[in-house]
Coordinates of N, CA and C in Angstrom, one line a residue:
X1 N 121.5 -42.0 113.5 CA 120.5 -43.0 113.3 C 119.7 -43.2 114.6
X2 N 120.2 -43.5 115.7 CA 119.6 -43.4 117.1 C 118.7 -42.2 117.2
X3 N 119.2 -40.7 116.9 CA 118.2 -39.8 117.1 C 116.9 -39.9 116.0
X4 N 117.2 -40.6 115.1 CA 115.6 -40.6 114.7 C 115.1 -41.4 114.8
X5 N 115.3 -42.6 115.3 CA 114.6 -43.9 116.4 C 113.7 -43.7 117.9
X6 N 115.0 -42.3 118.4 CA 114.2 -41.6 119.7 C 112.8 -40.8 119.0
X7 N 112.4 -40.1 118.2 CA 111.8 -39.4 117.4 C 110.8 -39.9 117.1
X8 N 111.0 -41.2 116.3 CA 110.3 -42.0 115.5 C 109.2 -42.7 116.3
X9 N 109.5 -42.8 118.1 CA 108.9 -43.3 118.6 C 107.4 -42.3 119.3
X10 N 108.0 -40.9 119.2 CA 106.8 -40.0 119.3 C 105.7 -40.2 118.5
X11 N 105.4 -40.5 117.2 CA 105.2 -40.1 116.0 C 103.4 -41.2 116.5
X12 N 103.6 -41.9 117.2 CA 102.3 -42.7 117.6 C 101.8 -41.8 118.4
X13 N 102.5 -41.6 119.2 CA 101.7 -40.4 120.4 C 101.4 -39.2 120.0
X14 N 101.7 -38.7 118.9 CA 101.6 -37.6 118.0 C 100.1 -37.9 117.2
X15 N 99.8 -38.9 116.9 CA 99.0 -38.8 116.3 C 97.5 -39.2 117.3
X16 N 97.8 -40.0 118.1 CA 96.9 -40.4 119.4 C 96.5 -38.8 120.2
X17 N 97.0 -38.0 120.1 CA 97.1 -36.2 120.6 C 96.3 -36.2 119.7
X18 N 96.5 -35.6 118.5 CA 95.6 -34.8 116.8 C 94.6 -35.6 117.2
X19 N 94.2 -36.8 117.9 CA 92.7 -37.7 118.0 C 91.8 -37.3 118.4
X20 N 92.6 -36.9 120.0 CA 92.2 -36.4 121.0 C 91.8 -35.0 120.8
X21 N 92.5 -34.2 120.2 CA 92.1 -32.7 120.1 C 90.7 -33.1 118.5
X22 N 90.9 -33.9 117.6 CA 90.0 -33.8 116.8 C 88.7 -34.1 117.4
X23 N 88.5 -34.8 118.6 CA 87.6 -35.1 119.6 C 87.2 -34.2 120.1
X24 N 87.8 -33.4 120.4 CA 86.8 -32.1 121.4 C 86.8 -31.1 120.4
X25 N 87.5 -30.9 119.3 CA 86.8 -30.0 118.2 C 85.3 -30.7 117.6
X26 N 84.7 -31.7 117.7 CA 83.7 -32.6 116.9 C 82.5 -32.7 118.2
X27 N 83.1 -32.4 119.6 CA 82.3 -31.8 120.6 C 82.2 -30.5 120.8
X28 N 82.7 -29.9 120.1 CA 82.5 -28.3 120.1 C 81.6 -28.3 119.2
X29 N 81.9 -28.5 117.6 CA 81.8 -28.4 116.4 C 79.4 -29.1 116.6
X30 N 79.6 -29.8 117.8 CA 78.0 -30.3 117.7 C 77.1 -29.7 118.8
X31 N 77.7 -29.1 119.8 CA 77.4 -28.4 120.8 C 77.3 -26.7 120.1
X32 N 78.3 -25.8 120.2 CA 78.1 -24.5 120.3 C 77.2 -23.9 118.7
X33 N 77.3 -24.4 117.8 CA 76.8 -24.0 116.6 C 75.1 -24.4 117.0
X34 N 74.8 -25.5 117.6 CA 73.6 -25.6 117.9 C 72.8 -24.7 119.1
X35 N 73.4 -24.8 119.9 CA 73.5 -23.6 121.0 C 72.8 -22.3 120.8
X36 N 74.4 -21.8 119.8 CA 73.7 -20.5 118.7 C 72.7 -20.2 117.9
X37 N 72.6 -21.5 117.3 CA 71.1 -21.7 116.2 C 70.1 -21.4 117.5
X38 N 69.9 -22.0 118.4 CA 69.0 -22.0 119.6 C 68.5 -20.3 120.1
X39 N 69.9 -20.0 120.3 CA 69.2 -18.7 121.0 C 69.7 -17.6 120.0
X40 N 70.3 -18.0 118.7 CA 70.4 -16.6 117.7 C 71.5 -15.5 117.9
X41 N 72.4 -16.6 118.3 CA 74.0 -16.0 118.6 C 74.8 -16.3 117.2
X42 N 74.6 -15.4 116.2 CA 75.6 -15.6 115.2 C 76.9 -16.2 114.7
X43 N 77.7 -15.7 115.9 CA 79.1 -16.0 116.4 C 79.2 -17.5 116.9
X44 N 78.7 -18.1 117.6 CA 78.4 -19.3 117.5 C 78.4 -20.3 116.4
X45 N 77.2 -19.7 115.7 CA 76.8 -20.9 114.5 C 77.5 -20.5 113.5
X46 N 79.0 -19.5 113.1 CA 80.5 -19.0 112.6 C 80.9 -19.7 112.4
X47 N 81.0 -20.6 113.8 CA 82.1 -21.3 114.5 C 82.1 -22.6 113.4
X48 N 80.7 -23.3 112.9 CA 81.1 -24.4 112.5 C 82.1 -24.9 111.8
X49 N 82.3 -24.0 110.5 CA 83.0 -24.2 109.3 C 84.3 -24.3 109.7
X50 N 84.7 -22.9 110.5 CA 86.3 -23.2 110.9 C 86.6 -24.7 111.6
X51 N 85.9 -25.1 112.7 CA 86.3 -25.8 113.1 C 86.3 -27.4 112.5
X52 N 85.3 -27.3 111.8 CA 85.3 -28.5 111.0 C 86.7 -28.7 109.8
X53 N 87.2 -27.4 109.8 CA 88.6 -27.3 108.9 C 89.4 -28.3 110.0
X54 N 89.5 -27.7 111.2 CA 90.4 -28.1 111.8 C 90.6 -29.2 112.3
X55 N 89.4 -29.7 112.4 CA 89.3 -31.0 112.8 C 89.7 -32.1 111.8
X56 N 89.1 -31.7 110.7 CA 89.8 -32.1 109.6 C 91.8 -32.5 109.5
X57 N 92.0 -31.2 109.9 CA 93.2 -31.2 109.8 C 93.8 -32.3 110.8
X58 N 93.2 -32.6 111.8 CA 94.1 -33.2 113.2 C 93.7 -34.5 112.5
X59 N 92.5 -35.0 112.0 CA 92.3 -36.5 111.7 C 93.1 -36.5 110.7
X60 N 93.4 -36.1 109.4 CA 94.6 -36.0 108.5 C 96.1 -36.4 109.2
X61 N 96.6 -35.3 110.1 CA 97.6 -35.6 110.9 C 97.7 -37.3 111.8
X62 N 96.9 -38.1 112.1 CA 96.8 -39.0 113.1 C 96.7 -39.7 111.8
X63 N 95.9 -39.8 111.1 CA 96.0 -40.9 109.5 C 97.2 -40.7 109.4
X64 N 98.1 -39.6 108.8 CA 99.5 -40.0 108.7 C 100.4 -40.3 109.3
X65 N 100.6 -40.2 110.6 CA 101.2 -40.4 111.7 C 101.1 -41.9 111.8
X66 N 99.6 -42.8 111.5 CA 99.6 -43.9 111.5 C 100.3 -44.9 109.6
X67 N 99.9 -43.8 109.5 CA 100.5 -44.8 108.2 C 102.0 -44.5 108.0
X68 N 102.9 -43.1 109.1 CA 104.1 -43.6 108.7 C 104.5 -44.7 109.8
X69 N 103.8 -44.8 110.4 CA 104.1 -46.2 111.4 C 104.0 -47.7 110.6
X70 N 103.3 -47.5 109.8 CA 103.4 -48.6 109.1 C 104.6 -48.4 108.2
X71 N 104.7 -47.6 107.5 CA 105.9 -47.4 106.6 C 107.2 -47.9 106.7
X72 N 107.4 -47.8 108.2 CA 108.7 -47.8 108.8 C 108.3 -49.1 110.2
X73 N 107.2 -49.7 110.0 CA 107.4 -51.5 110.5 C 107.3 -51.0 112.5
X74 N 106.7 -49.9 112.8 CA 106.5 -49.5 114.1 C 105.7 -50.6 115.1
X75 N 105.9 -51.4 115.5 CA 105.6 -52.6 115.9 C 105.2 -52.3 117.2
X76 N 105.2 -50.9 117.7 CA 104.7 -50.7 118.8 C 103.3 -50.3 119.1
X77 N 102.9 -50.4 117.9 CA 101.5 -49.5 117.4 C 100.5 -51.0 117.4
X78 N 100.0 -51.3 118.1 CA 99.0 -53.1 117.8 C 98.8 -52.6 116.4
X79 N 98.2 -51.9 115.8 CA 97.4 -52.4 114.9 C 98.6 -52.3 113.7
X80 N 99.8 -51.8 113.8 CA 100.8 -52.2 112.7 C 101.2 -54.0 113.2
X81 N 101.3 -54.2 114.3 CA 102.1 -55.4 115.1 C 101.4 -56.1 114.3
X82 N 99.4 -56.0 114.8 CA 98.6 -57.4 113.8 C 98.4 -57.1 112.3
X83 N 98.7 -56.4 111.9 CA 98.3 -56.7 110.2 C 100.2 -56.9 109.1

């Protein structure tokens, strides 16, 4: 039981990570595709679609990450503490 209390307590900072990395995919994702459109680099303006998957995917990860904090009463998290 203690080992997944030690665990359990990652699961905020797990998701505050997938934020952070969804953040500089959404700075990529607005910079280099435009970039490419600009000077007619193909490979560049490629790039959008994938990365918008992926960024997708990290904000997915951090939504759940936050809602199993709620699930399980994570009171370390403010915004499970106030609601």
């Amino acid at each position: 039981m203690r080992a997944l209390q030690k665990h359990s307590k990652m699961i905020p900072e797990i998701g505050q990570f997938a934020l952070i990395l969804a953040l500089m995919l959404a700075l990529t994702q607005a910079t280099l595709p435009l970039i490419g459109a600009a000077k007619g680099i193909p490979q560049l303006v490629a790039m959008a679609k994938p990365t918008a998957q992926a960024q997708f995917m990290f904000v997915l990860v951090a939504i759940s990450c936050l809602g199993y904090s709620f699930i399980t009463n994570d009171f370390s998290v403010l915004n499970v503490a106030t609601n």
